[in-house]
XYZ file of C-alpha atoms in Angstrom:
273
model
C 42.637 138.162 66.171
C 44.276 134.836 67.461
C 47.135 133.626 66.066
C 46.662 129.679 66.364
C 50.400 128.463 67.402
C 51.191 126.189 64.698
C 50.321 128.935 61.921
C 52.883 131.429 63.897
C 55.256 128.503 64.551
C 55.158 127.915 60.853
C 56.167 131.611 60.574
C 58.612 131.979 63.008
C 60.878 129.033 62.644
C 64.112 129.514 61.157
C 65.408 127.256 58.558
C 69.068 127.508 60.558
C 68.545 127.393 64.170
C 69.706 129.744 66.405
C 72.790 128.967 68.441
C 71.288 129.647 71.874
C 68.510 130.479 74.065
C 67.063 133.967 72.454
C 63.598 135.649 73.400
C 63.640 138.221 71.189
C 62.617 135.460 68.710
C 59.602 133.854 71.064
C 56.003 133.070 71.388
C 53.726 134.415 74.111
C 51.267 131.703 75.302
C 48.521 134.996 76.329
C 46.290 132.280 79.127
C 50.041 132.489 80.862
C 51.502 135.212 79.571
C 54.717 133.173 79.621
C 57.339 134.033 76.922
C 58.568 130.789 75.304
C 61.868 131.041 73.009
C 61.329 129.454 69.217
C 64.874 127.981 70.018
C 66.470 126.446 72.899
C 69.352 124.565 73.929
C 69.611 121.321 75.155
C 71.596 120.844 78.309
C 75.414 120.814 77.597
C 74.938 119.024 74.265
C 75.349 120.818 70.819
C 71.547 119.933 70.032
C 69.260 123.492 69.617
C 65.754 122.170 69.616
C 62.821 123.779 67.971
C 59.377 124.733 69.962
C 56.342 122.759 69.033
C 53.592 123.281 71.089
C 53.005 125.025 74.393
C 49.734 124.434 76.936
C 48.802 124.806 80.238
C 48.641 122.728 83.041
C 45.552 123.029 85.660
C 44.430 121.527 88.648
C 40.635 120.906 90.410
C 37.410 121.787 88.838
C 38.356 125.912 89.309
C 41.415 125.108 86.333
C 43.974 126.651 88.548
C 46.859 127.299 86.411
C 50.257 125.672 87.948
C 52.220 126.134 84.591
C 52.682 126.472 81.170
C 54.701 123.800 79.607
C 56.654 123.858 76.302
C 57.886 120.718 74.135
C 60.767 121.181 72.025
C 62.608 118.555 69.608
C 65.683 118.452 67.581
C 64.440 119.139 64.261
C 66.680 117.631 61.618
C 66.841 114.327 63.140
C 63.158 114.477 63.624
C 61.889 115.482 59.945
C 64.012 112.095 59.422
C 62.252 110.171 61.673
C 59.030 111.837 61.636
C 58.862 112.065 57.234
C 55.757 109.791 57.366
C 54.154 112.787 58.905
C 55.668 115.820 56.859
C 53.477 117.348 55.099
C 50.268 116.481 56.509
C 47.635 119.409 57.948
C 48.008 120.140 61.992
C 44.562 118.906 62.378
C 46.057 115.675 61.047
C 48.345 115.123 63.707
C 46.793 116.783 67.143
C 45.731 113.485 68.066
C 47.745 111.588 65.692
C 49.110 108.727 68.157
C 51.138 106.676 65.184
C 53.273 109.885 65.337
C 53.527 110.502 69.237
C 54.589 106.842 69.469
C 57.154 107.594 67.509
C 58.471 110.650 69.072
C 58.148 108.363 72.417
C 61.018 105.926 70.754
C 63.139 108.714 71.851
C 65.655 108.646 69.251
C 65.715 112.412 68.785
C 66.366 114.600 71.404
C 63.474 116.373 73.306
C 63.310 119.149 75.920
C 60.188 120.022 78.489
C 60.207 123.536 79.413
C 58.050 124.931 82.269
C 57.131 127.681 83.770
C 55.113 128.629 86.649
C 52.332 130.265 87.295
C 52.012 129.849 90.669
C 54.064 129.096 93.838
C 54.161 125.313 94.970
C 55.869 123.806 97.789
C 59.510 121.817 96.281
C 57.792 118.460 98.317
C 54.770 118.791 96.580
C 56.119 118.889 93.216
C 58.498 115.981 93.926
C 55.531 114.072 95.264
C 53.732 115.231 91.970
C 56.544 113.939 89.211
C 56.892 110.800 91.627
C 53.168 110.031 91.318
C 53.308 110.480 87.667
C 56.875 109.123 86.700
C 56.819 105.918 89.016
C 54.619 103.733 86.795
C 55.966 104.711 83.368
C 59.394 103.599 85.095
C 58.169 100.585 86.330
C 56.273 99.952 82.595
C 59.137 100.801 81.008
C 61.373 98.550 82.792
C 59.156 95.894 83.118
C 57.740 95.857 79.323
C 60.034 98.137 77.198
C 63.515 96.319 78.229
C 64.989 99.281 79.682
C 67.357 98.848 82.276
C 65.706 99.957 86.015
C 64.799 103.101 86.314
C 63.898 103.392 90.193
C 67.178 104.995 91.188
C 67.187 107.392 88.296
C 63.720 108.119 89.609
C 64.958 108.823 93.234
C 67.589 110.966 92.356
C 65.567 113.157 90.004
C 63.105 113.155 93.151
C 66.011 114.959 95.411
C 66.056 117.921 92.716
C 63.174 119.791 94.081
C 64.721 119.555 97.440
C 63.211 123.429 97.891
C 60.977 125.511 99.691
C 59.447 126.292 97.368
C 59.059 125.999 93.316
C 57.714 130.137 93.227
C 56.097 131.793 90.025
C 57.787 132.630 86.996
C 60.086 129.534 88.337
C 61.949 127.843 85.211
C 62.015 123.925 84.861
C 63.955 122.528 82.275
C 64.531 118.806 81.463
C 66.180 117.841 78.188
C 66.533 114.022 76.863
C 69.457 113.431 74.643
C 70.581 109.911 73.732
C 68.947 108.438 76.980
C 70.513 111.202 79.567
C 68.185 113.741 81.390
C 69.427 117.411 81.261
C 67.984 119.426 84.110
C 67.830 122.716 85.403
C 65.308 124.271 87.893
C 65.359 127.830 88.936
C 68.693 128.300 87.347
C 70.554 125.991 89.103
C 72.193 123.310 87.054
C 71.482 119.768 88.333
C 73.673 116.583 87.716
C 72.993 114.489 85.099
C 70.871 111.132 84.743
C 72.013 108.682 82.276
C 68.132 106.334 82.195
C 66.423 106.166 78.995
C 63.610 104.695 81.233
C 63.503 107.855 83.214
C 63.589 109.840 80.055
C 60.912 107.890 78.138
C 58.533 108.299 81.161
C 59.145 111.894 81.365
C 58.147 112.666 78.096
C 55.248 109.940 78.510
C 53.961 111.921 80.701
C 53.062 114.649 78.397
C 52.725 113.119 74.912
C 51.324 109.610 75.760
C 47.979 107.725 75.505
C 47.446 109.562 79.113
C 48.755 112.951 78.859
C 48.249 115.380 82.054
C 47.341 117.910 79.581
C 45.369 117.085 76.793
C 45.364 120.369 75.626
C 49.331 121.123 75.460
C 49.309 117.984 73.725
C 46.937 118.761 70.958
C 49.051 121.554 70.718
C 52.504 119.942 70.234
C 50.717 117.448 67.797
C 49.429 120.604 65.643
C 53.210 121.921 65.954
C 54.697 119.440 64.459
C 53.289 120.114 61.509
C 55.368 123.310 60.838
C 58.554 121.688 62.939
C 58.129 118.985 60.018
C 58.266 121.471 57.017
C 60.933 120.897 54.662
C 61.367 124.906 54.135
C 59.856 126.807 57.082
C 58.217 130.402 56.154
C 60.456 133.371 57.749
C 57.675 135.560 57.207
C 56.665 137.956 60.480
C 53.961 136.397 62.438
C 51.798 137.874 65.445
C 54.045 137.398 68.825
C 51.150 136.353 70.948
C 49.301 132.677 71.065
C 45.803 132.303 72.461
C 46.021 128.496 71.236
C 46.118 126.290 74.138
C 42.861 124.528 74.786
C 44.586 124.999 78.962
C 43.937 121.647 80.276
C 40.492 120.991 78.875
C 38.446 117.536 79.354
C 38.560 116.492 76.199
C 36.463 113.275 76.983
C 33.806 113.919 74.688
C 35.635 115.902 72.382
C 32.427 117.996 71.038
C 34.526 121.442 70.783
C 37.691 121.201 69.318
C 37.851 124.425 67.924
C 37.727 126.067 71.684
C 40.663 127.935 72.773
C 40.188 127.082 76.322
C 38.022 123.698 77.190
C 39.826 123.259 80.129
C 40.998 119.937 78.782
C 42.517 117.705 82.470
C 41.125 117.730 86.070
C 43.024 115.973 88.365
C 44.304 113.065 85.687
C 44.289 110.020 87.895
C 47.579 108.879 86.865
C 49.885 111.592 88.022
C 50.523 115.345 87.786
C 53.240 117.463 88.121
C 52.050 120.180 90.052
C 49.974 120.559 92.459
């Protein structure tokens, strides 16, 4: 039987986090088969965030998986700013946007972690966070009072100077008091102090025009158990079938379906190709 990711979340989470990266203690999204730690560290900073939700992003009308992406947030800091939200049912918050507003003020660190599913040329994924990043920049410059972004933008652009981004590839971007954390394939990249860079990253994947609807329905149903005042440390079932992939969720008729297939080809961006 399915174990719906927030219910094993709720069962997996520890109430002190772990002091590094472990997969021993991990979730298995089963569309990907991609192993996703419960824990994880942010960057160089002292901050362990806590997994919330994991999806999968597709591409054209055949749902070709590129990756499965993972949002993690540093918990403590969040049940503070988040306590409007504690308590409430995961169904309450998949789609609550009161609470991914919030989590977009970006006052509590936040890590993205992806993994791929397929191979993809490095200029085609730069060309794919560019499409998607450079308007959130320019918004949040323009109406958010954040200081310009475009550099920021450019240099984050240079990081997938590669051949290629190959499968089972590891992306990692972390946002911790308005500086980007990044490490792709292993290597370590150079830090990017732009909260404008940071808030359109995240934007990206938890705001009013996600490029997965599904992973964030997912994250929003996660919260619920990343909000819990005394997290169960019962076992749960390793494996999650939970990810509604990249569904259109336009009409919204099935939410209950594990795999609507939720984005195709989002206008406004997508990072992957």
């Amino acid at each position: 039987m399915k174990a719906p990711l927030y219910l094993l979340l709720a069962a997996t989470l520890l109430a002190a986090p772990a002091a590094a990266q472990d997969m021993a203690d991990s979730v298995v999204d089963k569309s990907t088969k991609r192993a996703y730690p419960v824990h994880i560290q942010a960057g160089p900073t002292d901050q362990i965030h806590t997994l919330a939700g994991i999806g999968v992003r597709t591409r054209t009308m055949l749902n070709i998986k590129v990756y499965a992406v993972g949002l993690y947030i540093d918990q403590e800091p969040a049940k503070v700013a988040l306590a409007d939200w504690a308590g409430k049912e995961p169904k309450e918050l998949e789609k609550n946007k009161a609470m991914f507003q919030r989590m977009l003020e970006m006052d509590m660190g936040m890590t993205l972690r992806l993994i791929m599913t397929r191979d993809v040329g490095g200029e085609k994924m730069a060309e794919a966070f560019e499409k998607a990043l450079a308007p959130r920049v320019e918004k949040a410059t323009a109406e958010m009072n954040m200081a310009d972004g475009t550099d920021a933008l450019a240099q984050f652009r240079g990081y997938f100077g590669v051949d290629k981004v190959t499968d089972d590839s590891e992306l990692i971007f972390s946002c911790v008091d308005g500086t980007l954390y990044t490490t792709i394939k292993g290597e370590v990249a150079e830090d990017i102090e732009s909260p404008a860079l940071c808030w359109a990253l995240f934007d990206v994947y938890i705001g009013e025009k996600p490029i997965s609807k599904g992973a964030k329905k997912n994250i929003g149903k996660g919260m619920a158990a990343v909000l819990a005042s005394a997290p169960s440390d019962e076992a749960g079932d390793d494996d999650v079938d939970d990810n509604d992939d990249d569904s259109d969720d336009e009409n919204d008729d099935d939410d209950g379906d594990d795999h609507e297939n939720e984005d195709q080809d989002d206008d406004d961006g997508n990072p992957g190709s």
